[in-house]
Amino acid sequence: MQIMAAGLPEDADVIVSFVTRTSPRTDRAILRSGLVAQTAAFLRVLLARQPDGALAAVAIGRAGSNLPAGALFALVVVRPDLRGSGVGSALFARLMADLPSDLTRLASGVFADDEASLAVARHWGFESVGLSVTTSCEVSTASAPTPLGNLSLETCDDLRFADEDAVEAMLLASQTNPEADLGLVLDLASLRETPAPGQRAVTALARVDGHPAAISYAVADGDQMHVIYTGVDPARRGNALARATKEYLHAHAAGLGIRTVLTDNDEENPGIRRVNEQLGYTPHSATHWMMRPRP
């Protein structure tokens, strides 16, 4: 078995195809956006190939502004017929070699019903720190809500605003979600950096009396998109702004030819999960968010 560094961006399609074929529930929008070296503080992608050149496993280690400070997100995916052969452990060891000193902890995600992978992660020292629930929704026929009173809704895919400071302040104030407690705090700069080449941002902003009040941001990959974040100014909560903003996002996405939407929410965040249920989201999967100190 030969382990080598991936050539990016040339190998991105091969990696996305391998991972989504091996683990079909993997969100390709999120996966591809993590393979862009220019927007990562640190990125290491390794391939394990058999003597005949066949791809056996992939390992990805990434740190960046859209991940918790000091954390390296690590992912190791092994072809099913080669699990237990040691190739995953070999890749993980190479992934951990000579990491920058400012990376002090590792993070990963493992599907909650994948007992074999959970056992491997725990064997490697990872512990679950939260459960993320993924839901999906069909949006090809979505229509925009009619804003009432002093509410206005707008698209803003480039995340550029005349009142950028006010939008930034609203975005930061809105992050009272459990993920923020783990250090996953988003700002406009990190959101702008998220899409990979070939992907696009899809964004909706709600204003009340002209002031930023709520935002919903997604990354689209072909006809599928992932809603990264939906947040409401704490002072404006209780007015169904999350639902209206997300409905507007869905209609905008439908106009772009997007059919399916995925989103993740911590199981301890019932408010946004309730909104998603009202919008027609149904269960897709659940993922343990796992962490450990660096080796």
Short mmCIF file of N, CA and C in Angstrom, two decimals, residues 87-247:
data_model
loop_
_atom_site.label_atom_id
_atom_site.label_comp_id
_atom_site.label_asym_id
_atom_site.label_seq_id
_atom_site.Cartn_x
_atom_site.Cartn_y
_atom_site.Cartn_z
N VAL A 87 -4.86 -0.05 7.09
CA VAL A 87 -4.60 1.11 6.23
C VAL A 87 -5.14 2.39 6.86
N GLY A 88 -6.27 2.30 7.56
CA GLY A 88 -6.82 3.49 8.22
C GLY A 88 -5.90 4.00 9.31
N SER A 89 -5.36 3.09 10.12
CA SER A 89 -4.43 3.49 11.18
C SER A 89 -3.16 4.10 10.60
N ALA A 90 -2.68 3.54 9.50
CA ALA A 90 -1.48 4.08 8.87
C ALA A 90 -1.73 5.49 8.34
N LEU A 91 -2.89 5.70 7.74
CA LEU A 91 -3.22 7.04 7.25
C LEU A 91 -3.37 8.03 8.39
N PHE A 92 -4.03 7.61 9.47
CA PHE A 92 -4.22 8.50 10.61
C PHE A 92 -2.87 8.90 11.20
N ALA A 93 -1.95 7.95 11.31
CA ALA A 93 -0.62 8.26 11.84
C ALA A 93 0.10 9.27 10.95
N ARG A 94 0.00 9.11 9.64
CA ARG A 94 0.63 10.06 8.72
C ARG A 94 -0.04 11.43 8.80
N LEU A 95 -1.35 11.42 8.99
CA LEU A 95 -2.09 12.67 9.10
C LEU A 95 -1.65 13.47 10.32
N MET A 96 -1.28 12.76 11.39
CA MET A 96 -0.90 13.41 12.65
C MET A 96 0.57 13.83 12.70
N ALA A 97 1.37 13.40 11.75
CA ALA A 97 2.81 13.65 11.80
C ALA A 97 3.14 15.13 11.60
N ASP A 98 3.96 15.66 12.50
CA ASP A 98 4.51 17.02 12.35
C ASP A 98 3.44 18.08 12.14
N LEU A 99 2.41 18.06 12.97
CA LEU A 99 1.37 19.08 12.88
C LEU A 99 1.89 20.41 13.42
N PRO A 100 1.39 21.53 12.93
CA PRO A 100 1.77 22.83 13.49
C PRO A 100 1.47 22.89 14.99
N SER A 101 2.30 23.61 15.73
CA SER A 101 2.18 23.63 17.19
C SER A 101 0.90 24.29 17.68
N ASP A 102 0.28 25.15 16.85
CA ASP A 102 -0.93 25.83 17.30
C ASP A 102 -2.18 24.97 17.18
N LEU A 103 -2.04 23.78 16.61
CA LEU A 103 -3.16 22.84 16.57
C LEU A 103 -3.07 21.95 17.80
N THR A 104 -3.96 22.17 18.74
CA THR A 104 -3.87 21.51 20.05
C THR A 104 -4.91 20.43 20.27
N ARG A 105 -5.88 20.32 19.37
CA ARG A 105 -6.92 19.31 19.53
C ARG A 105 -7.41 18.84 18.17
N LEU A 106 -8.01 17.68 18.16
CA LEU A 106 -8.55 17.09 16.95
C LEU A 106 -10.06 17.01 17.05
N ALA A 107 -10.73 17.19 15.94
CA ALA A 107 -12.18 17.06 15.87
C ALA A 107 -12.53 16.13 14.71
N SER A 108 -13.64 15.45 14.84
CA SER A 108 -14.10 14.59 13.76
C SER A 108 -15.60 14.39 13.88
N GLY A 109 -16.18 13.80 12.86
CA GLY A 109 -17.60 13.49 12.88
C GLY A 109 -17.81 12.05 12.44
N VAL A 110 -18.64 11.31 13.18
CA VAL A 110 -18.90 9.90 12.88
C VAL A 110 -20.41 9.67 12.94
N PHE A 111 -20.95 9.02 11.93
CA PHE A 111 -22.38 8.74 11.93
C PHE A 111 -22.76 7.94 13.17
N ALA A 112 -23.86 8.35 13.80
CA ALA A 112 -24.24 7.79 15.09
C ALA A 112 -24.57 6.31 15.03
N ASP A 113 -25.01 5.83 13.87
CA ASP A 113 -25.37 4.41 13.76
C ASP A 113 -24.26 3.56 13.17
N ASP A 114 -23.08 4.14 12.98
CA ASP A 114 -21.93 3.40 12.44
C ASP A 114 -21.07 2.92 13.61
N GLU A 115 -21.48 1.81 14.20
CA GLU A 115 -20.81 1.32 15.41
C GLU A 115 -19.35 0.98 15.16
N ALA A 116 -19.04 0.44 13.99
CA ALA A 116 -17.65 0.07 13.70
C ALA A 116 -16.75 1.30 13.68
N SER A 117 -17.19 2.36 13.01
CA SER A 117 -16.38 3.58 12.94
C SER A 117 -16.31 4.28 14.28
N LEU A 118 -17.40 4.25 15.05
CA LEU A 118 -17.36 4.82 16.40
C LEU A 118 -16.34 4.10 17.26
N ALA A 119 -16.28 2.78 17.13
CA ALA A 119 -15.30 2.01 17.91
C ALA A 119 -13.88 2.39 17.53
N VAL A 120 -13.64 2.60 16.23
CA VAL A 120 -12.30 3.01 15.78
C VAL A 120 -11.97 4.39 16.34
N ALA A 121 -12.91 5.32 16.24
CA ALA A 121 -12.67 6.68 16.73
C ALA A 121 -12.35 6.68 18.22
N ARG A 122 -13.09 5.89 18.98
CA ARG A 122 -12.83 5.82 20.43
C ARG A 122 -11.48 5.16 20.69
N HIS A 123 -11.13 4.17 19.88
CA HIS A 123 -9.82 3.53 20.02
C HIS A 123 -8.70 4.53 19.75
N TRP A 124 -8.95 5.49 18.85
CA TRP A 124 -7.97 6.53 18.55
C TRP A 124 -8.02 7.68 19.55
N GLY A 125 -8.86 7.57 20.56
CA GLY A 125 -8.88 8.56 21.64
C GLY A 125 -9.94 9.63 21.54
N PHE A 126 -10.82 9.55 20.56
CA PHE A 126 -11.88 10.55 20.42
C PHE A 126 -13.03 10.26 21.38
N GLU A 127 -13.65 11.34 21.87
CA GLU A 127 -14.84 11.23 22.71
C GLU A 127 -15.92 12.14 22.15
N SER A 128 -17.17 11.69 22.25
CA SER A 128 -18.28 12.49 21.74
C SER A 128 -18.52 13.70 22.62
N VAL A 129 -18.66 14.86 21.99
CA VAL A 129 -18.95 16.10 22.73
C VAL A 129 -20.30 16.68 22.31
N GLY A 130 -21.00 16.01 21.42
CA GLY A 130 -22.31 16.48 20.99
C GLY A 130 -22.84 15.64 19.85
N LEU A 131 -24.15 15.69 19.67
CA LEU A 131 -24.78 14.94 18.58
C LEU A 131 -25.45 15.93 17.63
N SER A 132 -25.06 15.87 16.37
CA SER A 132 -25.62 16.75 15.35
C SER A 132 -26.64 15.97 14.53
N VAL A 133 -27.83 16.54 14.38
CA VAL A 133 -28.92 15.89 13.65
C VAL A 133 -29.02 16.51 12.26
N THR A 134 -28.90 15.69 11.22
CA THR A 134 -29.01 16.15 9.84
C THR A 134 -30.40 15.85 9.31
N THR A 135 -31.02 16.86 8.70
CA THR A 135 -32.32 16.68 8.07
C THR A 135 -32.25 17.18 6.63
N SER A 136 -33.19 16.76 5.82
CA SER A 136 -33.19 17.14 4.40
C SER A 136 -34.57 17.59 3.97
N CYS A 137 -34.60 18.35 2.88
CA CYS A 137 -35.85 18.92 2.39
C CYS A 137 -35.77 19.07 0.87
N GLU A 138 -36.86 18.78 0.19
CA GLU A 138 -36.98 18.99 -1.25
C GLU A 138 -37.49 20.41 -1.49
N VAL A 139 -36.77 21.20 -2.29
CA VAL A 139 -37.12 22.62 -2.44
C VAL A 139 -37.38 23.04 -3.89
N SER A 140 -37.46 22.09 -4.81
CA SER A 140 -37.56 22.47 -6.22
C SER A 140 -38.83 23.26 -6.54
N THR A 141 -39.87 23.13 -5.71
CA THR A 141 -41.11 23.88 -5.95
C THR A 141 -41.36 24.93 -4.88
N ALA A 142 -40.33 25.28 -4.12
CA ALA A 142 -40.50 26.24 -3.02
C ALA A 142 -40.88 27.61 -3.55
N SER A 143 -41.72 28.30 -2.80
CA SER A 143 -42.12 29.67 -3.16
C SER A 143 -41.78 30.61 -2.02
N ALA A 144 -41.52 31.86 -2.35
CA ALA A 144 -41.11 32.84 -1.35
C ALA A 144 -42.30 33.29 -0.51
N PRO A 145 -42.07 33.53 0.78
CA PRO A 145 -43.14 34.06 1.62
C PRO A 145 -43.41 35.52 1.28
N THR A 146 -44.59 35.98 1.63
CA THR A 146 -44.93 37.40 1.44
C THR A 146 -44.58 38.16 2.71
N PRO A 147 -43.56 39.03 2.67
CA PRO A 147 -43.19 39.76 3.89
C PRO A 147 -44.29 40.72 4.32
N LEU A 148 -44.51 40.80 5.61
CA LEU A 148 -45.57 41.64 6.15
C LEU A 148 -44.99 42.80 6.94
N GLY A 149 -45.71 43.89 6.95
CA GLY A 149 -45.34 45.04 7.78
C GLY A 149 -43.97 45.58 7.46
N ASN A 150 -43.14 45.68 8.49
CA ASN A 150 -41.82 46.30 8.35
C ASN A 150 -40.72 45.31 8.02
N LEU A 151 -41.09 44.08 7.61
CA LEU A 151 -40.12 43.05 7.26
C LEU A 151 -39.81 43.09 5.77
N SER A 152 -38.52 43.02 5.43
CA SER A 152 -38.10 42.86 4.04
C SER A 152 -37.12 41.71 3.95
N LEU A 153 -37.11 41.03 2.81
CA LEU A 153 -36.24 39.87 2.58
C LEU A 153 -35.45 40.10 1.31
N GLU A 154 -34.15 39.73 1.34
CA GLU A 154 -33.30 39.97 0.18
C GLU A 154 -32.29 38.85 0.02
N THR A 155 -31.84 38.63 -1.21
CA THR A 155 -30.74 37.71 -1.46
C THR A 155 -29.44 38.49 -1.38
N CYS A 156 -28.40 37.81 -0.95
CA CYS A 156 -27.09 38.49 -0.77
C CYS A 156 -26.00 37.44 -0.86
N ASP A 157 -25.94 36.74 -2.00
CA ASP A 157 -25.03 35.61 -2.13
C ASP A 157 -23.56 35.99 -1.98
N ASP A 158 -23.21 37.23 -2.31
CA ASP A 158 -21.81 37.64 -2.19
C ASP A 158 -21.45 38.11 -0.79
N LEU A 159 -22.44 38.19 0.10
CA LEU A 159 -22.21 38.61 1.49
C LEU A 159 -21.51 39.97 1.57
N ARG A 160 -21.88 40.86 0.67
CA ARG A 160 -21.38 42.24 0.69
C ARG A 160 -22.56 43.16 0.98
N PHE A 161 -22.37 44.04 1.94
CA PHE A 161 -23.47 44.89 2.40
C PHE A 161 -22.98 46.32 2.60
N ALA A 162 -23.85 47.28 2.30
CA ALA A 162 -23.52 48.68 2.58
C ALA A 162 -23.37 48.91 4.08
N ASP A 163 -24.13 48.16 4.87
CA ASP A 163 -24.05 48.26 6.34
C ASP A 163 -23.42 46.99 6.91
N GLU A 164 -22.24 46.64 6.38
CA GLU A 164 -21.60 45.38 6.74
C GLU A 164 -21.37 45.26 8.25
N ASP A 165 -20.98 46.33 8.92
CA ASP A 165 -20.74 46.25 10.36
C ASP A 165 -22.00 45.84 11.10
N ALA A 166 -23.14 46.34 10.67
CA ALA A 166 -24.41 46.00 11.33
C ALA A 166 -24.78 44.54 11.07
N VAL A 167 -24.56 44.06 9.84
CA VAL A 167 -24.84 42.66 9.54
C VAL A 167 -23.90 41.75 10.33
N GLU A 168 -22.62 42.11 10.38
CA GLU A 168 -21.65 41.33 11.15
C GLU A 168 -22.04 41.26 12.62
N ALA A 169 -22.44 42.37 13.19
CA ALA A 169 -22.84 42.40 14.59
C ALA A 169 -24.05 41.51 14.84
N MET A 170 -25.02 41.55 13.93
CA MET A 170 -26.20 40.69 14.07
C MET A 170 -25.82 39.23 13.97
N LEU A 171 -24.96 38.88 13.00
CA LEU A 171 -24.53 37.50 12.82
C LEU A 171 -23.85 36.97 14.09
N LEU A 172 -22.94 37.75 14.64
CA LEU A 172 -22.22 37.31 15.84
C LEU A 172 -23.16 37.20 17.04
N ALA A 173 -24.05 38.18 17.21
CA ALA A 173 -24.97 38.15 18.34
C ALA A 173 -25.93 36.97 18.26
N SER A 174 -26.25 36.54 17.04
CA SER A 174 -27.22 35.46 16.86
C SER A 174 -26.69 34.09 17.28
N GLN A 175 -25.38 33.98 17.44
CA GLN A 175 -24.77 32.66 17.66
C GLN A 175 -24.80 32.27 19.14
N THR A 176 -25.99 31.93 19.59
CA THR A 176 -26.18 31.39 20.94
C THR A 176 -26.40 29.89 20.88
N ASN A 177 -26.06 29.27 19.75
CA ASN A 177 -26.26 27.84 19.52
C ASN A 177 -25.18 27.02 20.21
N PRO A 178 -25.45 25.72 20.48
CA PRO A 178 -24.46 24.88 21.17
C PRO A 178 -23.12 24.78 20.45
N GLU A 179 -23.13 24.84 19.10
CA GLU A 179 -21.87 24.75 18.36
C GLU A 179 -20.93 25.90 18.71
N ALA A 180 -21.49 27.08 18.99
CA ALA A 180 -20.65 28.22 19.36
C ALA A 180 -19.92 27.96 20.67
N ASP A 181 -20.56 27.21 21.57
CA ASP A 181 -19.92 26.88 22.84
C ASP A 181 -18.69 26.00 22.64
N LEU A 182 -18.65 25.27 21.51
CA LEU A 182 -17.50 24.43 21.19
C LEU A 182 -16.42 25.20 20.43
N GLY A 183 -16.67 26.48 20.18
CA GLY A 183 -15.69 27.31 19.49
C GLY A 183 -15.95 27.49 18.02
N LEU A 184 -17.09 26.99 17.52
CA LEU A 184 -17.41 27.13 16.11
C LEU A 184 -18.21 28.41 15.92
N VAL A 185 -17.49 29.53 15.79
CA VAL A 185 -18.10 30.85 15.66
C VAL A 185 -17.86 31.35 14.24
N LEU A 186 -18.92 31.78 13.58
CA LEU A 186 -18.86 32.20 12.18
C LEU A 186 -18.88 33.71 12.07
N ASP A 187 -18.14 34.23 11.08
CA ASP A 187 -18.25 35.64 10.72
C ASP A 187 -18.36 35.73 9.20
N LEU A 188 -18.57 36.93 8.69
CA LEU A 188 -18.78 37.08 7.25
C LEU A 188 -17.57 36.61 6.45
N ALA A 189 -16.37 36.89 6.95
CA ALA A 189 -15.17 36.49 6.22
C ALA A 189 -15.09 34.97 6.09
N SER A 190 -15.36 34.25 7.17
CA SER A 190 -15.28 32.79 7.11
C SER A 190 -16.37 32.21 6.20
N LEU A 191 -17.55 32.83 6.19
CA LEU A 191 -18.60 32.36 5.29
C LEU A 191 -18.22 32.59 3.83
N ARG A 192 -17.62 33.74 3.53
CA ARG A 192 -17.21 34.02 2.15
C ARG A 192 -16.18 33.00 1.66
N GLU A 193 -15.37 32.48 2.56
CA GLU A 193 -14.31 31.55 2.19
C GLU A 193 -14.80 30.11 2.04
N THR A 194 -16.03 29.82 2.42
CA THR A 194 -16.47 28.43 2.51
C THR A 194 -16.65 27.74 1.16
N PRO A 195 -17.27 28.33 0.14
CA PRO A 195 -17.48 27.59 -1.11
C PRO A 195 -16.17 27.25 -1.82
N ALA A 196 -16.12 26.05 -2.38
CA ALA A 196 -14.99 25.62 -3.20
C ALA A 196 -15.23 26.06 -4.64
N PRO A 197 -14.19 26.03 -5.48
CA PRO A 197 -14.41 26.28 -6.91
C PRO A 197 -15.49 25.35 -7.45
N GLY A 198 -16.41 25.89 -8.21
CA GLY A 198 -17.52 25.10 -8.73
C GLY A 198 -18.74 25.11 -7.83
N GLN A 199 -18.58 25.57 -6.60
CA GLN A 199 -19.70 25.73 -5.68
C GLN A 199 -20.12 27.20 -5.65
N ARG A 200 -21.24 27.48 -4.98
CA ARG A 200 -21.67 28.86 -4.83
C ARG A 200 -22.37 29.04 -3.50
N ALA A 201 -22.29 30.26 -2.98
CA ALA A 201 -23.04 30.61 -1.78
C ALA A 201 -24.47 30.94 -2.17
N VAL A 202 -25.39 30.62 -1.27
CA VAL A 202 -26.80 30.96 -1.42
C VAL A 202 -27.22 31.56 -0.09
N THR A 203 -27.63 32.83 -0.10
CA THR A 203 -27.84 33.55 1.16
C THR A 203 -29.10 34.40 1.11
N ALA A 204 -29.80 34.43 2.25
CA ALA A 204 -30.97 35.30 2.41
C ALA A 204 -30.80 36.11 3.69
N LEU A 205 -31.21 37.37 3.63
CA LEU A 205 -31.13 38.27 4.78
C LEU A 205 -32.50 38.88 5.02
N ALA A 206 -32.90 38.91 6.28
CA ALA A 206 -34.15 39.58 6.68
C ALA A 206 -33.80 40.89 7.36
N ARG A 207 -34.57 41.91 7.06
CA ARG A 207 -34.42 43.21 7.71
C ARG A 207 -35.77 43.63 8.33
N VAL A 208 -35.69 44.27 9.46
CA VAL A 208 -36.87 44.85 10.10
C VAL A 208 -36.61 46.35 10.21
N ASP A 209 -37.48 47.13 9.60
CA ASP A 209 -37.28 48.58 9.53
C ASP A 209 -35.92 48.92 8.93
N GLY A 210 -35.46 48.06 8.01
CA GLY A 210 -34.19 48.29 7.33
C GLY A 210 -32.97 47.79 8.06
N HIS A 211 -33.14 47.31 9.28
CA HIS A 211 -32.00 46.85 10.08
C HIS A 211 -31.84 45.33 9.96
N PRO A 212 -30.60 44.81 9.86
CA PRO A 212 -30.39 43.37 9.77
C PRO A 212 -31.00 42.65 10.97
N ALA A 213 -31.79 41.60 10.69
CA ALA A 213 -32.50 40.91 11.76
C ALA A 213 -32.28 39.40 11.75
N ALA A 214 -32.01 38.81 10.59
CA ALA A 214 -31.81 37.36 10.50
C ALA A 214 -31.07 37.05 9.21
N ILE A 215 -30.38 35.91 9.21
CA ILE A 215 -29.61 35.50 8.03
C ILE A 215 -29.68 33.99 7.91
N SER A 216 -29.70 33.51 6.68
CA SER A 216 -29.61 32.08 6.40
C SER A 216 -28.61 31.91 5.26
N TYR A 217 -27.59 31.08 5.49
CA TYR A 217 -26.47 30.95 4.55
C TYR A 217 -26.27 29.48 4.19
N ALA A 218 -26.09 29.21 2.90
CA ALA A 218 -25.90 27.84 2.43
C ALA A 218 -24.82 27.81 1.36
N VAL A 219 -24.28 26.60 1.14
CA VAL A 219 -23.34 26.35 0.05
C VAL A 219 -23.96 25.32 -0.88
N ALA A 220 -24.01 25.63 -2.17
CA ALA A 220 -24.60 24.74 -3.17
C ALA A 220 -23.51 24.02 -3.94
N ASP A 221 -23.77 22.73 -4.19
CA ASP A 221 -22.89 21.89 -5.00
C ASP A 221 -23.80 21.17 -6.00
N GLY A 222 -23.84 21.67 -7.23
CA GLY A 222 -24.78 21.12 -8.20
C GLY A 222 -26.21 21.39 -7.77
N ASP A 223 -27.04 20.34 -7.76
CA ASP A 223 -28.45 20.51 -7.40
C ASP A 223 -28.71 20.23 -5.92
N GLN A 224 -27.65 20.19 -5.13
CA GLN A 224 -27.78 19.96 -3.68
C GLN A 224 -27.11 21.11 -2.94
N MET A 225 -27.69 21.52 -1.83
CA MET A 225 -27.02 22.54 -1.02
C MET A 225 -27.12 22.19 0.46
N HIS A 226 -26.20 22.75 1.22
CA HIS A 226 -26.16 22.55 2.66
C HIS A 226 -26.33 23.90 3.34
N VAL A 227 -27.35 24.02 4.19
CA VAL A 227 -27.54 25.24 4.96
C VAL A 227 -26.55 25.20 6.13
N ILE A 228 -25.56 26.06 6.05
CA ILE A 228 -24.52 26.11 7.07
C ILE A 228 -25.04 26.74 8.35
N TYR A 229 -25.82 27.83 8.21
CA TYR A 229 -26.23 28.56 9.40
C TYR A 229 -27.49 29.38 9.14
N THR A 230 -28.37 29.38 10.11
CA THR A 230 -29.51 30.29 10.16
C THR A 230 -29.55 30.90 11.55
N GLY A 231 -29.56 32.22 11.62
CA GLY A 231 -29.55 32.88 12.93
C GLY A 231 -30.41 34.13 12.93
N VAL A 232 -30.91 34.45 14.12
CA VAL A 232 -31.78 35.61 14.31
C VAL A 232 -31.22 36.48 15.43
N ASP A 233 -31.24 37.78 15.23
CA ASP A 233 -30.87 38.72 16.29
C ASP A 233 -31.67 38.38 17.54
N PRO A 234 -31.01 38.15 18.68
CA PRO A 234 -31.75 37.79 19.90
C PRO A 234 -32.87 38.76 20.25
N ALA A 235 -32.68 40.03 19.93
CA ALA A 235 -33.72 41.03 20.24
C ALA A 235 -34.94 40.89 19.33
N ARG A 236 -34.82 40.12 18.25
CA ARG A 236 -35.92 39.98 17.29
C ARG A 236 -36.56 38.60 17.33
N ARG A 237 -36.16 37.75 18.25
CA ARG A 237 -36.68 36.40 18.28
C ARG A 237 -38.14 36.38 18.72
N GLY A 238 -38.83 35.31 18.31
CA GLY A 238 -40.24 35.20 18.63
C GLY A 238 -41.16 35.77 17.58
N ASN A 239 -40.59 36.17 16.43
CA ASN A 239 -41.38 36.78 15.36
C ASN A 239 -41.36 35.97 14.06
N ALA A 240 -40.99 34.68 14.17
CA ALA A 240 -40.96 33.76 13.02
C ALA A 240 -39.99 34.21 11.93
N LEU A 241 -38.93 34.94 12.33
CA LEU A 241 -37.97 35.41 11.33
C LEU A 241 -37.12 34.28 10.76
N ALA A 242 -36.77 33.30 11.59
CA ALA A 242 -35.98 32.18 11.08
C ALA A 242 -36.74 31.45 9.98
N ARG A 243 -38.02 31.22 10.22
CA ARG A 243 -38.82 30.52 9.21
C ARG A 243 -38.94 31.34 7.93
N ALA A 244 -39.25 32.62 8.05
CA ALA A 244 -39.41 33.45 6.86
C ALA A 244 -38.11 33.54 6.06
N THR A 245 -36.99 33.70 6.77
CA THR A 245 -35.70 33.83 6.09
C THR A 245 -35.33 32.54 5.38
N LYS A 246 -35.58 31.42 6.04
CA LYS A 246 -35.24 30.13 5.44
C LYS A 246 -36.19 29.80 4.28
N GLU A 247 -37.46 30.15 4.40
CA GLU A 247 -38.39 29.97 3.28
C GLU A 247 -37.91 30.77 2.06
#
